[in-house]
Short mmCIF file of the C-alpha atoms (twelve columns), coordinates in Angstrom:
data_MODEL
# 
_entry.id   MODEL 
# 
loop_
_atom_site.group_PDB 
_atom_site.id 
_atom_site.type_symbol 
_atom_site.label_atom_id 
_atom_site.label_alt_id 
_atom_site.label_comp_id 
_atom_site.label_asym_id 
_atom_site.label_seq_id 
_atom_site.Cartn_x 
_atom_site.Cartn_y 
_atom_site.Cartn_z 
_atom_site.pdbx_PDB_model_num 
ATOM 1   C CA . MET A 1   -8.384  -16.054 -16.029 1 
ATOM 2   C CA . ILE A 2   -4.701  -15.309 -16.062 1 
ATOM 3   C CA . VAL A 3   -3.510  -13.264 -13.469 1 
ATOM 4   C CA . LEU A 4   -0.082  -11.764 -13.065 1 
ATOM 5   C CA . GLY A 5   1.491   -11.419 -9.770  1 
ATOM 6   C CA . LEU A 6   4.142   -9.038  -8.662  1 
ATOM 7   C CA . GLU A 7   5.978   -9.260  -5.233  1 
ATOM 8   C CA . THR A 8   8.247   -6.470  -4.442  1 
ATOM 9   C CA . SER A 9   7.541   -6.004  -0.870  1 
ATOM 10  C CA . CYS A 10  11.213  -6.192  0.448   1 
ATOM 11  C CA . ASP A 11  14.497  -7.919  -1.293  1 
ATOM 12  C CA . GLU A 12  12.863  -10.520 -3.949  1 
ATOM 13  C CA . THR A 13  11.398  -9.515  -7.133  1 
ATOM 14  C CA . GLY A 14  9.039   -12.192 -8.168  1 
ATOM 15  C CA . LEU A 15  6.784   -12.644 -11.086 1 
ATOM 16  C CA . ALA A 16  4.262   -15.509 -11.714 1 
ATOM 17  C CA . LEU A 17  1.526   -16.100 -13.688 1 
ATOM 18  C CA . TYR A 18  -1.615  -17.821 -12.097 1 
ATOM 19  C CA . ASP A 19  -4.207  -19.438 -14.559 1 
ATOM 20  C CA . SER A 20  -7.547  -20.254 -12.877 1 
ATOM 21  C CA . GLU A 21  -8.153  -23.360 -15.128 1 
ATOM 22  C CA . GLN A 22  -4.423  -24.669 -15.552 1 
ATOM 23  C CA . GLY A 23  -2.697  -23.304 -12.105 1 
ATOM 24  C CA . LEU A 24  0.339   -21.900 -12.109 1 
ATOM 25  C CA . ARG A 25  1.788   -21.308 -15.460 1 
ATOM 26  C CA . GLY A 26  5.322   -19.911 -14.582 1 
ATOM 27  C CA . GLN A 27  7.350   -17.956 -12.109 1 
ATOM 28  C CA . VAL A 28  10.417  -16.136 -12.134 1 
ATOM 29  C CA . LEU A 29  12.176  -14.855 -9.148  1 
ATOM 30  C CA . TYR A 30  15.282  -12.488 -8.549  1 
ATOM 31  C CA . SER A 31  16.836  -12.336 -5.194  1 
ATOM 32  C CA . GLN A 32  19.042  -9.381  -3.703  1 
ATOM 33  C CA . ILE A 33  20.955  -11.300 -1.077  1 
ATOM 34  C CA . LYS A 34  24.307  -10.505 -2.587  1 
ATOM 35  C CA . LEU A 35  23.478  -7.065  -2.958  1 
ATOM 36  C CA . HIS A 36  22.524  -6.795  1.076   1 
ATOM 37  C CA . ALA A 37  24.839  -9.538  2.259   1 
ATOM 38  C CA . GLU A 38  27.867  -6.836  2.910   1 
ATOM 39  C CA . TYR A 39  25.370  -4.559  4.929   1 
ATOM 40  C CA . GLY A 40  23.922  -7.747  7.230   1 
ATOM 41  C CA . GLY A 41  20.286  -6.575  6.299   1 
ATOM 42  C CA . VAL A 42  18.309  -5.048  3.799   1 
ATOM 43  C CA . VAL A 43  19.215  -1.264  2.636   1 
ATOM 44  C CA . PRO A 44  15.465  0.028   1.437   1 
ATOM 45  C CA . GLU A 45  16.975  2.343   -1.136  1 
ATOM 46  C CA . LEU A 46  19.204  -0.281  -2.937  1 
ATOM 47  C CA . ALA A 47  16.135  -2.831  -2.887  1 
ATOM 48  C CA . SER A 48  13.791  -0.084  -4.453  1 
ATOM 49  C CA . ARG A 49  16.495  0.477   -7.108  1 
ATOM 50  C CA . ASP A 50  17.036  -3.022  -7.558  1 
ATOM 51  C CA . HIS A 51  13.335  -3.738  -8.188  1 
ATOM 52  C CA . VAL A 52  13.306  -0.824  -10.913 1 
ATOM 53  C CA . ARG A 53  15.896  -2.472  -12.725 1 
ATOM 54  C CA . LYS A 54  14.758  -6.089  -12.924 1 
ATOM 55  C CA . LEU A 55  10.831  -5.878  -13.198 1 
ATOM 56  C CA . ILE A 56  11.003  -5.348  -17.084 1 
ATOM 57  C CA . PRO A 57  13.505  -8.145  -17.700 1 
ATOM 58  C CA . LEU A 58  11.805  -10.456 -15.335 1 
ATOM 59  C CA . ILE A 59  8.433   -10.022 -17.185 1 
ATOM 60  C CA . ASN A 60  9.985   -10.585 -20.689 1 
ATOM 61  C CA . GLN A 61  11.728  -13.673 -19.130 1 
ATOM 62  C CA . LEU A 62  8.491   -14.973 -17.690 1 
ATOM 63  C CA . LEU A 63  6.104   -14.526 -20.516 1 
ATOM 64  C CA . ALA A 64  8.661   -16.210 -22.831 1 
ATOM 65  C CA . GLN A 65  9.080   -19.199 -20.656 1 
ATOM 66  C CA . SER A 66  5.100   -19.592 -19.998 1 
ATOM 67  C CA . GLN A 67  4.534   -19.077 -23.560 1 
ATOM 68  C CA . VAL A 68  1.942   -16.281 -22.710 1 
ATOM 69  C CA . LYS A 69  1.416   -13.022 -24.529 1 
ATOM 70  C CA . LYS A 70  0.936   -9.686  -22.578 1 
ATOM 71  C CA . SER A 71  -2.374  -9.446  -24.338 1 
ATOM 72  C CA . GLU A 72  -3.678  -12.774 -22.615 1 
ATOM 73  C CA . ILE A 73  -3.224  -11.320 -19.014 1 
ATOM 74  C CA . ASP A 74  -6.694  -10.788 -17.663 1 
ATOM 75  C CA . ALA A 75  -5.704  -9.110  -14.511 1 
ATOM 76  C CA . ILE A 76  -2.730  -7.888  -12.260 1 
ATOM 77  C CA . ALA A 77  -2.254  -8.097  -8.409  1 
ATOM 78  C CA . TYR A 78  0.753   -6.221  -6.774  1 
ATOM 79  C CA . THR A 79  1.688   -6.374  -3.082  1 
ATOM 80  C CA . ARG A 80  0.305   -3.062  -1.490  1 
ATOM 81  C CA . GLY A 81  1.977   -4.000  1.828   1 
ATOM 82  C CA . PRO A 82  3.136   -4.340  4.477   1 
ATOM 83  C CA . GLY A 83  6.751   -4.100  3.575   1 
ATOM 84  C CA . LEU A 84  9.473   -1.383  2.598   1 
ATOM 85  C CA . MET A 85  7.637   1.782   1.322   1 
ATOM 86  C CA . GLY A 86  9.742   2.220   -1.718  1 
ATOM 87  C CA . ALA A 87  10.097  -1.276  -2.533  1 
ATOM 88  C CA . LEU A 88  6.096   -1.542  -2.563  1 
ATOM 89  C CA . MET A 89  5.595   1.511   -4.417  1 
ATOM 90  C CA . THR A 90  8.091   0.084   -7.352  1 
ATOM 91  C CA . GLY A 91  5.750   -2.617  -8.063  1 
ATOM 92  C CA . ALA A 92  2.513   -1.106  -7.407  1 
ATOM 93  C CA . LEU A 93  3.347   1.575   -9.816  1 
ATOM 94  C CA . PHE A 94  4.632   -0.882  -12.349 1 
ATOM 95  C CA . GLY A 95  1.375   -3.294  -12.002 1 
ATOM 96  C CA . ARG A 96  -1.262  -0.362  -12.289 1 
ATOM 97  C CA . SER A 97  0.761   1.385   -15.126 1 
ATOM 98  C CA . LEU A 98  0.585   -2.122  -17.211 1 
ATOM 99  C CA . ALA A 99  -2.840  -2.755  -16.001 1 
ATOM 100 C CA . TYR A 100 -3.892  0.821   -17.303 1 
ATOM 101 C CA . ALA A 101 -2.070  0.132   -20.653 1 
ATOM 102 C CA . LEU A 102 -3.486  -3.289  -21.311 1 
ATOM 103 C CA . ASN A 103 -6.879  -2.022  -20.188 1 
ATOM 104 C CA . ILE A 104 -7.188  -4.686  -17.426 1 
ATOM 105 C CA . PRO A 105 -8.089  -4.469  -13.574 1 
ATOM 106 C CA . ALA A 106 -5.571  -4.515  -10.830 1 
ATOM 107 C CA . ILE A 107 -5.504  -5.377  -7.361  1 
ATOM 108 C CA . GLY A 108 -3.008  -4.509  -4.324  1 
ATOM 109 C CA . VAL A 109 -2.584  -8.004  -2.218  1 
ATOM 110 C CA . HIS A 110 -1.790  -7.979  1.475   1 
ATOM 111 C CA . HIS A 111 1.659   -9.970  1.515   1 
ATOM 112 C CA . MET A 112 1.188   -12.011 4.494   1 
ATOM 113 C CA . GLU A 113 -2.507  -12.913 2.993   1 
ATOM 114 C CA . GLY A 114 -0.207  -14.097 0.190   1 
ATOM 115 C CA . HIS A 115 2.065   -16.274 2.415   1 
ATOM 116 C CA . MET A 116 -0.897  -17.783 4.029   1 
ATOM 117 C CA . LEU A 117 -2.788  -18.883 0.923   1 
ATOM 118 C CA . ALA A 118 0.336   -20.305 -0.604  1 
ATOM 119 C CA . PRO A 119 -0.102  -23.766 0.733   1 
ATOM 120 C CA . LEU A 120 -3.416  -23.816 -1.274  1 
ATOM 121 C CA . LEU A 121 -1.563  -24.014 -4.231  1 
ATOM 122 C CA . SER A 122 -0.232  -27.436 -3.290  1 
ATOM 123 C CA . ALA A 123 -1.843  -30.887 -4.449  1 
ATOM 124 C CA . HIS A 124 -3.432  -31.407 -1.204  1 
ATOM 125 C CA . PRO A 125 -4.458  -27.806 -0.081  1 
ATOM 126 C CA . PRO A 126 -6.258  -27.275 3.316   1 
ATOM 127 C CA . ALA A 127 -9.261  -26.489 3.667   1 
ATOM 128 C CA . PHE A 128 -11.271 -23.618 5.983   1 
ATOM 129 C CA . PRO A 129 -11.264 -23.033 8.908   1 
ATOM 130 C CA . PHE A 130 -7.554  -23.518 10.308  1 
ATOM 131 C CA . VAL A 131 -5.055  -21.813 12.345  1 
ATOM 132 C CA . ALA A 132 -2.229  -20.168 10.358  1 
ATOM 133 C CA . LEU A 133 1.331   -19.436 11.910  1 
ATOM 134 C CA . LEU A 134 2.779   -16.928 9.740   1 
ATOM 135 C CA . VAL A 135 6.538   -16.494 10.287  1 
ATOM 136 C CA . SER A 136 9.001   -14.311 8.588   1 
ATOM 137 C CA . GLY A 137 11.399  -11.841 8.788   1 
ATOM 138 C CA . GLY A 138 8.913   -9.213  9.630   1 
ATOM 139 C CA . HIS A 139 6.191   -10.919 10.972  1 
ATOM 140 C CA . THR A 140 5.461   -13.779 13.643  1 
ATOM 141 C CA . GLN A 141 1.587   -14.267 13.943  1 
ATOM 142 C CA . LEU A 142 -0.729  -16.791 14.896  1 
ATOM 143 C CA . MET A 143 -4.229  -16.158 12.975  1 
ATOM 144 C CA . ALA A 144 -7.741  -17.970 12.875  1 
ATOM 145 C CA . ALA A 145 -8.450  -18.189 9.342   1 
ATOM 146 C CA . TYR A 146 -12.254 -18.769 8.600   1 
ATOM 147 C CA . ALA A 147 -12.452 -17.744 4.894   1 
ATOM 148 C CA . ILE A 148 -10.587 -15.752 2.456   1 
ATOM 149 C CA . GLY A 149 -10.525 -12.411 4.186   1 
ATOM 150 C CA . HIS A 150 -12.027 -13.471 7.086   1 
ATOM 151 C CA . TYR A 151 -9.114  -13.538 10.234  1 
ATOM 152 C CA . GLU A 152 -8.947  -13.256 13.617  1 
ATOM 153 C CA . MET A 153 -5.687  -12.240 15.297  1 
ATOM 154 C CA . LEU A 154 -4.812  -14.908 17.997  1 
ATOM 155 C CA . GLY A 155 -0.823  -13.801 18.664  1 
ATOM 156 C CA . GLU A 156 1.790   -11.864 17.357  1 
ATOM 157 C CA . SER A 157 5.274   -10.852 18.137  1 
ATOM 158 C CA . ILE A 158 5.641   -7.994  20.620  1 
ATOM 159 C CA . ASP A 159 9.254   -7.491  19.469  1 
ATOM 160 C CA . ASP A 160 11.512  -9.158  17.037  1 
ATOM 161 C CA . ALA A 161 10.028  -11.526 14.688  1 
ATOM 162 C CA . ALA A 162 11.258  -14.952 14.413  1 
ATOM 163 C CA . GLY A 163 13.171  -14.397 11.275  1 
ATOM 164 C CA . GLU A 164 14.515  -11.097 12.541  1 
ATOM 165 C CA . ALA A 165 15.820  -12.962 15.572  1 
ATOM 166 C CA . PHE A 166 17.549  -15.573 13.237  1 
ATOM 167 C CA . ASP A 167 19.458  -12.784 11.244  1 
ATOM 168 C CA . LYS A 168 20.384  -10.944 14.475  1 
ATOM 169 C CA . VAL A 169 21.561  -14.073 16.288  1 
ATOM 170 C CA . ALA A 170 23.393  -14.880 12.718  1 
ATOM 171 C CA . LYS A 171 25.237  -11.426 12.789  1 
ATOM 172 C CA . MET A 172 26.482  -12.175 16.426  1 
ATOM 173 C CA . LEU A 173 27.851  -15.556 15.015  1 
ATOM 174 C CA . ASN A 174 29.540  -13.740 11.883  1 
ATOM 175 C CA . LEU A 175 27.198  -15.588 9.536   1 
ATOM 176 C CA . ALA A 176 26.235  -14.087 6.108   1 
ATOM 177 C CA . TYR A 177 22.558  -12.883 5.706   1 
ATOM 178 C CA . PRO A 178 20.210  -14.145 5.699   1 
ATOM 179 C CA . GLY A 179 20.624  -15.840 9.028   1 
ATOM 180 C CA . GLY A 180 17.854  -18.486 9.128   1 
ATOM 181 C CA . PRO A 181 19.458  -20.816 6.270   1 
ATOM 182 C CA . ASN A 182 23.078  -20.522 7.720   1 
ATOM 183 C CA . ILE A 183 21.870  -20.724 11.248  1 
ATOM 184 C CA . ALA A 184 20.421  -24.218 10.358  1 
ATOM 185 C CA . LYS A 185 23.043  -25.420 8.517   1 
ATOM 186 C CA . LEU A 186 25.582  -24.456 11.344  1 
ATOM 187 C CA . ALA A 187 23.253  -26.148 13.779  1 
ATOM 188 C CA . LEU A 188 23.502  -29.605 12.178  1 
ATOM 189 C CA . ASN A 189 27.078  -29.821 13.924  1 
ATOM 190 C CA . GLY A 190 25.875  -28.569 17.279  1 
ATOM 191 C CA . ASP A 191 24.299  -29.734 20.298  1 
ATOM 192 C CA . ALA A 192 20.778  -28.652 20.827  1 
ATOM 193 C CA . LYS A 193 20.726  -29.394 24.485  1 
ATOM 194 C CA . ALA A 194 24.222  -27.500 25.302  1 
ATOM 195 C CA . PHE A 195 22.600  -24.378 26.481  1 
ATOM 196 C CA . ASP A 196 19.241  -23.932 27.863  1 
ATOM 197 C CA . PHE A 197 18.115  -20.407 26.339  1 
ATOM 198 C CA . PRO A 198 14.648  -18.826 27.627  1 
ATOM 199 C CA . ARG A 199 11.370  -19.175 25.988  1 
ATOM 200 C CA . PRO A 200 9.980   -15.978 26.919  1 
ATOM 201 C CA . ILE A 201 6.434   -15.362 27.778  1 
ATOM 202 C CA . LEU A 202 5.790   -18.949 26.735  1 
ATOM 203 C CA . HIS A 203 3.241   -19.729 28.965  1 
ATOM 204 C CA . GLN A 204 1.449   -16.132 28.691  1 
ATOM 205 C CA . GLY A 205 -1.285  -16.145 26.266  1 
ATOM 206 C CA . LEU A 206 -0.318  -16.534 22.083  1 
ATOM 207 C CA . ASP A 207 1.736   -13.550 21.889  1 
ATOM 208 C CA . PHE A 208 5.602   -14.108 21.175  1 
ATOM 209 C CA . SER A 209 8.775   -12.517 22.195  1 
ATOM 210 C CA . PHE A 210 12.351  -13.156 20.910  1 
ATOM 211 C CA . SER A 211 14.275  -10.256 21.860  1 
ATOM 212 C CA . GLY A 212 15.002  -11.924 25.448  1 
ATOM 213 C CA . LEU A 213 16.319  -14.911 23.583  1 
ATOM 214 C CA . LYS A 214 18.133  -12.822 21.278  1 
ATOM 215 C CA . THR A 215 19.794  -11.116 24.447  1 
ATOM 216 C CA . ALA A 216 20.651  -14.362 26.119  1 
ATOM 217 C CA . VAL A 217 22.756  -15.652 23.045  1 
ATOM 218 C CA . SER A 218 24.479  -12.269 23.474  1 
ATOM 219 C CA . VAL A 219 25.332  -13.095 26.923  1 
ATOM 220 C CA . GLN A 220 26.376  -16.457 26.402  1 
ATOM 221 C CA . LEU A 221 28.874  -15.589 23.649  1 
ATOM 222 C CA . LYS A 222 30.697  -12.934 25.624  1 
ATOM 223 C CA . LYS A 223 30.938  -15.515 28.509  1 
ATOM 224 C CA . LEU A 224 32.528  -18.140 25.746  1 
ATOM 225 C CA . ALA A 225 35.025  -15.508 24.428  1 
ATOM 226 C CA . GLY A 226 37.695  -17.468 22.822  1 
ATOM 227 C CA . GLU A 227 35.985  -20.795 22.733  1 
ATOM 228 C CA . ASN A 228 34.487  -22.306 19.599  1 
ATOM 229 C CA . ARG A 229 30.907  -23.055 20.470  1 
ATOM 230 C CA . ASP A 230 29.290  -21.322 17.804  1 
ATOM 231 C CA . ALA A 231 27.239  -24.542 16.569  1 
ATOM 232 C CA . ASP A 232 26.411  -25.463 19.862  1 
ATOM 233 C CA . ILE A 233 25.049  -21.689 20.402  1 
ATOM 234 C CA . ALA A 234 23.398  -22.068 16.913  1 
ATOM 235 C CA . ALA A 235 21.665  -25.352 17.673  1 
ATOM 236 C CA . SER A 236 20.496  -24.294 21.272  1 
ATOM 237 C CA . PHE A 237 19.125  -20.871 19.711  1 
ATOM 238 C CA . GLN A 238 17.087  -22.970 17.278  1 
ATOM 239 C CA . GLU A 239 16.112  -25.484 19.369  1 
ATOM 240 C CA . ALA A 240 14.186  -22.524 22.093  1 
ATOM 241 C CA . LEU A 241 12.955  -20.608 19.114  1 
ATOM 242 C CA . VAL A 242 11.256  -23.483 17.294  1 
ATOM 243 C CA . ASP A 243 10.163  -24.935 20.680  1 
ATOM 244 C CA . THR A 244 8.252   -21.780 21.342  1 
ATOM 245 C CA . LEU A 245 6.799   -21.641 17.824  1 
ATOM 246 C CA . VAL A 246 5.706   -25.479 18.556  1 
ATOM 247 C CA . LYS A 247 3.970   -24.902 21.818  1 
ATOM 248 C CA . LYS A 248 2.247   -21.864 20.790  1 
ATOM 249 C CA . SER A 249 0.914   -23.132 17.836  1 
ATOM 250 C CA . VAL A 250 -0.628  -26.317 19.763  1 
ATOM 251 C CA . LYS A 251 -2.160  -23.923 22.360  1 
ATOM 252 C CA . ALA A 252 -3.675  -22.214 19.775  1 
ATOM 253 C CA . LEU A 253 -4.983  -24.992 18.165  1 
ATOM 254 C CA . LYS A 254 -6.657  -26.341 21.330  1 
ATOM 255 C CA . GLN A 255 -7.965  -22.956 22.416  1 
ATOM 256 C CA . THR A 256 -9.937  -22.559 18.823  1 
ATOM 257 C CA . GLY A 257 -10.633 -26.209 18.701  1 
ATOM 258 C CA . LEU A 258 -9.581  -26.285 14.953  1 
ATOM 259 C CA . LYS A 259 -7.677  -29.318 14.114  1 
ATOM 260 C CA . THR A 260 -5.372  -28.102 10.988  1 
ATOM 261 C CA . LEU A 261 -2.593  -25.803 11.046  1 
ATOM 262 C CA . VAL A 262 -0.966  -23.829 8.298   1 
ATOM 263 C CA . ILE A 263 2.424   -22.737 8.376   1 
ATOM 264 C CA . ALA A 264 3.981   -20.160 6.139   1 
ATOM 265 C CA . GLY A 265 6.603   -17.414 5.579   1 
ATOM 266 C CA . GLY A 266 10.409  -17.884 4.904   1 
ATOM 267 C CA . VAL A 267 11.107  -19.429 8.270   1 
ATOM 268 C CA . SER A 268 8.044   -22.238 7.207   1 
ATOM 269 C CA . ALA A 269 11.166  -23.866 5.382   1 
ATOM 270 C CA . ASN A 270 13.036  -24.574 8.667   1 
ATOM 271 C CA . LEU A 271 13.274  -28.595 8.688   1 
ATOM 272 C CA . VAL A 272 13.501  -28.517 12.357  1 
ATOM 273 C CA . LEU A 273 10.441  -26.456 12.859  1 
ATOM 274 C CA . ARG A 274 8.680   -28.734 10.381  1 
ATOM 275 C CA . GLU A 275 9.870   -31.928 11.989  1 
ATOM 276 C CA . GLN A 276 8.610   -30.942 15.596  1 
ATOM 277 C CA . LEU A 277 5.439   -29.388 14.375  1 
ATOM 278 C CA . GLU A 278 4.685   -32.887 12.562  1 
ATOM 279 C CA . VAL A 279 5.524   -34.761 15.880  1 
ATOM 280 C CA . ALA A 280 3.544   -32.458 18.407  1 
ATOM 281 C CA . LEU A 281 0.371   -32.141 16.114  1 
ATOM 282 C CA . LYS A 282 0.113   -35.909 15.623  1 
ATOM 283 C CA . LYS A 283 -0.044  -36.008 19.569  1 
ATOM 284 C CA . ILE A 284 -3.168  -34.121 19.517  1 
ATOM 285 C CA . LYS A 285 -4.688  -35.295 16.304  1 
ATOM 286 C CA . ALA A 286 -4.213  -32.328 13.900  1 
ATOM 287 C CA . SER A 287 -2.713  -31.923 10.860  1 
ATOM 288 C CA . VAL A 288 -0.043  -29.173 9.162   1 
ATOM 289 C CA . HIS A 289 0.183   -27.695 5.837   1 
ATOM 290 C CA . TYR A 290 2.932   -25.800 4.167   1 
ATOM 291 C CA . ALA A 291 3.962   -24.524 0.983   1 
ATOM 292 C CA . GLU A 292 6.314   -25.896 -1.401  1 
ATOM 293 C CA . PRO A 293 10.040  -24.986 -0.723  1 
ATOM 294 C CA . ALA A 294 10.020  -22.620 -3.836  1 
ATOM 295 C CA . LEU A 295 6.802   -20.462 -2.223  1 
ATOM 296 C CA . CYS A 296 7.952   -20.228 1.293   1 
ATOM 297 C CA . THR A 297 10.092  -17.419 0.746   1 
ATOM 298 C CA . ASP A 298 8.501   -14.323 -1.129  1 
ATOM 299 C CA . ASN A 299 7.192   -14.910 -4.486  1 
ATOM 300 C CA . GLY A 300 5.139   -13.791 -7.153  1 
ATOM 301 C CA . ALA A 301 2.910   -16.799 -7.394  1 
ATOM 302 C CA . MET A 302 1.478   -16.577 -3.959  1 
ATOM 303 C CA . ILE A 303 0.537   -12.810 -4.773  1 
ATOM 304 C CA . ALA A 304 -1.037  -14.051 -8.164  1 
ATOM 305 C CA . PHE A 305 -3.018  -16.542 -6.306  1 
ATOM 306 C CA . ALA A 306 -4.122  -14.224 -3.727  1 
ATOM 307 C CA . GLY A 307 -5.099  -11.510 -6.264  1 
ATOM 308 C CA . TYR A 308 -7.360  -14.234 -8.174  1 
ATOM 309 C CA . GLN A 309 -9.238  -15.046 -4.931  1 
ATOM 310 C CA . ARG A 310 -10.544 -11.374 -4.873  1 
ATOM 311 C CA . LEU A 311 -10.433 -10.576 -8.543  1 
ATOM 312 C CA . LYS A 312 -12.911 -13.769 -9.116  1 
ATOM 313 C CA . VAL A 313 -15.515 -11.987 -7.055  1 
ATOM 314 C CA . GLY A 314 -15.439 -8.629  -8.564  1 
ATOM 315 C CA . GLN A 315 -12.957 -6.894  -6.178  1 
ATOM 316 C CA . GLN A 316 -10.382 -4.408  -7.739  1 
ATOM 317 C CA . ASP A 317 -8.736  -1.248  -7.117  1 
ATOM 318 C CA . GLY A 318 -9.044  2.164   -8.791  1 
ATOM 319 C CA . LEU A 319 -6.353  4.021   -10.884 1 
ATOM 320 C CA . ALA A 320 -4.925  5.451   -7.670  1 
ATOM 321 C CA . VAL A 321 -2.009  3.786   -6.387  1 
ATOM 322 C CA . THR A 322 -1.879  2.980   -2.814  1 
ATOM 323 C CA . THR A 323 0.728   1.304   -0.447  1 
ATOM 324 C CA . THR A 324 0.541   0.346   3.003   1 
ATOM 325 C CA . PRO A 325 3.566   -0.393  4.764   1 
ATOM 326 C CA . ARG A 326 1.821   -1.315  7.933   1 
ATOM 327 C CA . TRP A 327 -1.259  -3.266  7.429   1 
ATOM 328 C CA . PRO A 328 -3.079  -5.656  9.717   1 
ATOM 329 C CA . MET A 329 -4.781  -8.481  7.933   1 
ATOM 330 C CA . THR A 330 -7.841  -8.329  10.456  1 
ATOM 331 C CA . GLU A 331 -8.570  -4.950  8.228   1 
ATOM 332 C CA . LEU A 332 -9.084  -6.868  5.072   1 
ATOM 333 C CA . THR A 333 -12.583 -7.486  3.558   1 
ATOM 334 C CA . ARG A 334 -13.755 -11.019 2.698   1 
ATOM 335 C CA . ALA A 335 -13.733 -12.222 -0.815  1 
ATOM 336 C CA . GLU A 336 -17.507 -12.608 -1.502  1 
# 
């Protein structure tokens, strides 16, 4: 089965072809970073319009480089949610319409389930059950995953997501959007111990809170007015955020008794986070798995793969196009 995956939940237009026999046949990705950079964040209307402009050129590019004909596509998976309504609707309408024209099934996929399953595309995929740390611009969650579609929420952010905190602190430091990679780069020249930033609710269950950390950075910057300590601020902020993610992940593994952690989402590409997780999990004899760098950010491959998992057991959507901007993963049905 060859599945076309379409990802348009936010500011990346990602398309990919997943072949159940040959694996990933090809993928293309267009990022709108330059479009939104001057605004310091994603402008929903601009994102939707750019998806409209890019979908047809990108699918033609994907088919050509993969040497696959439209007639060879067996099914289409598109991101149904969560995400920006206009951006989601663009991809959903495109995918559903193309599926109707080709007389093939289509299915709407949960964006974060796609991220969580992306590490399963690696050469040495993790096996269920495992704990998943999902960290992106819009989500920070700890999930117990027992099978595809069988998930238990262990904890989530009660305010800012980790990626959102990175973006906001980057803006305070006059760094370009997106904030995560730019803070990580600046932090290389800083002292992570220079400032003792708080780890809010670190010892209170498995929920996260990064709003207080962001505020602490703002207060410290005002105290340092005129001093060039940006690298130290970036390194200390990153250290506090990563420390929180690592300790909560270890706690989740101990609480569930599971020995495998899967980390996914854009923030999972952070090298300091990966290094500290490796060290911490080795101490408790647990393993950590993450997607290849190209599959950490939003992409069509994860949507195609997640869609295939449901299509292969007969799940599909009807002709009505439905998008769900807010969609808890615990509401998903099992793929069986």
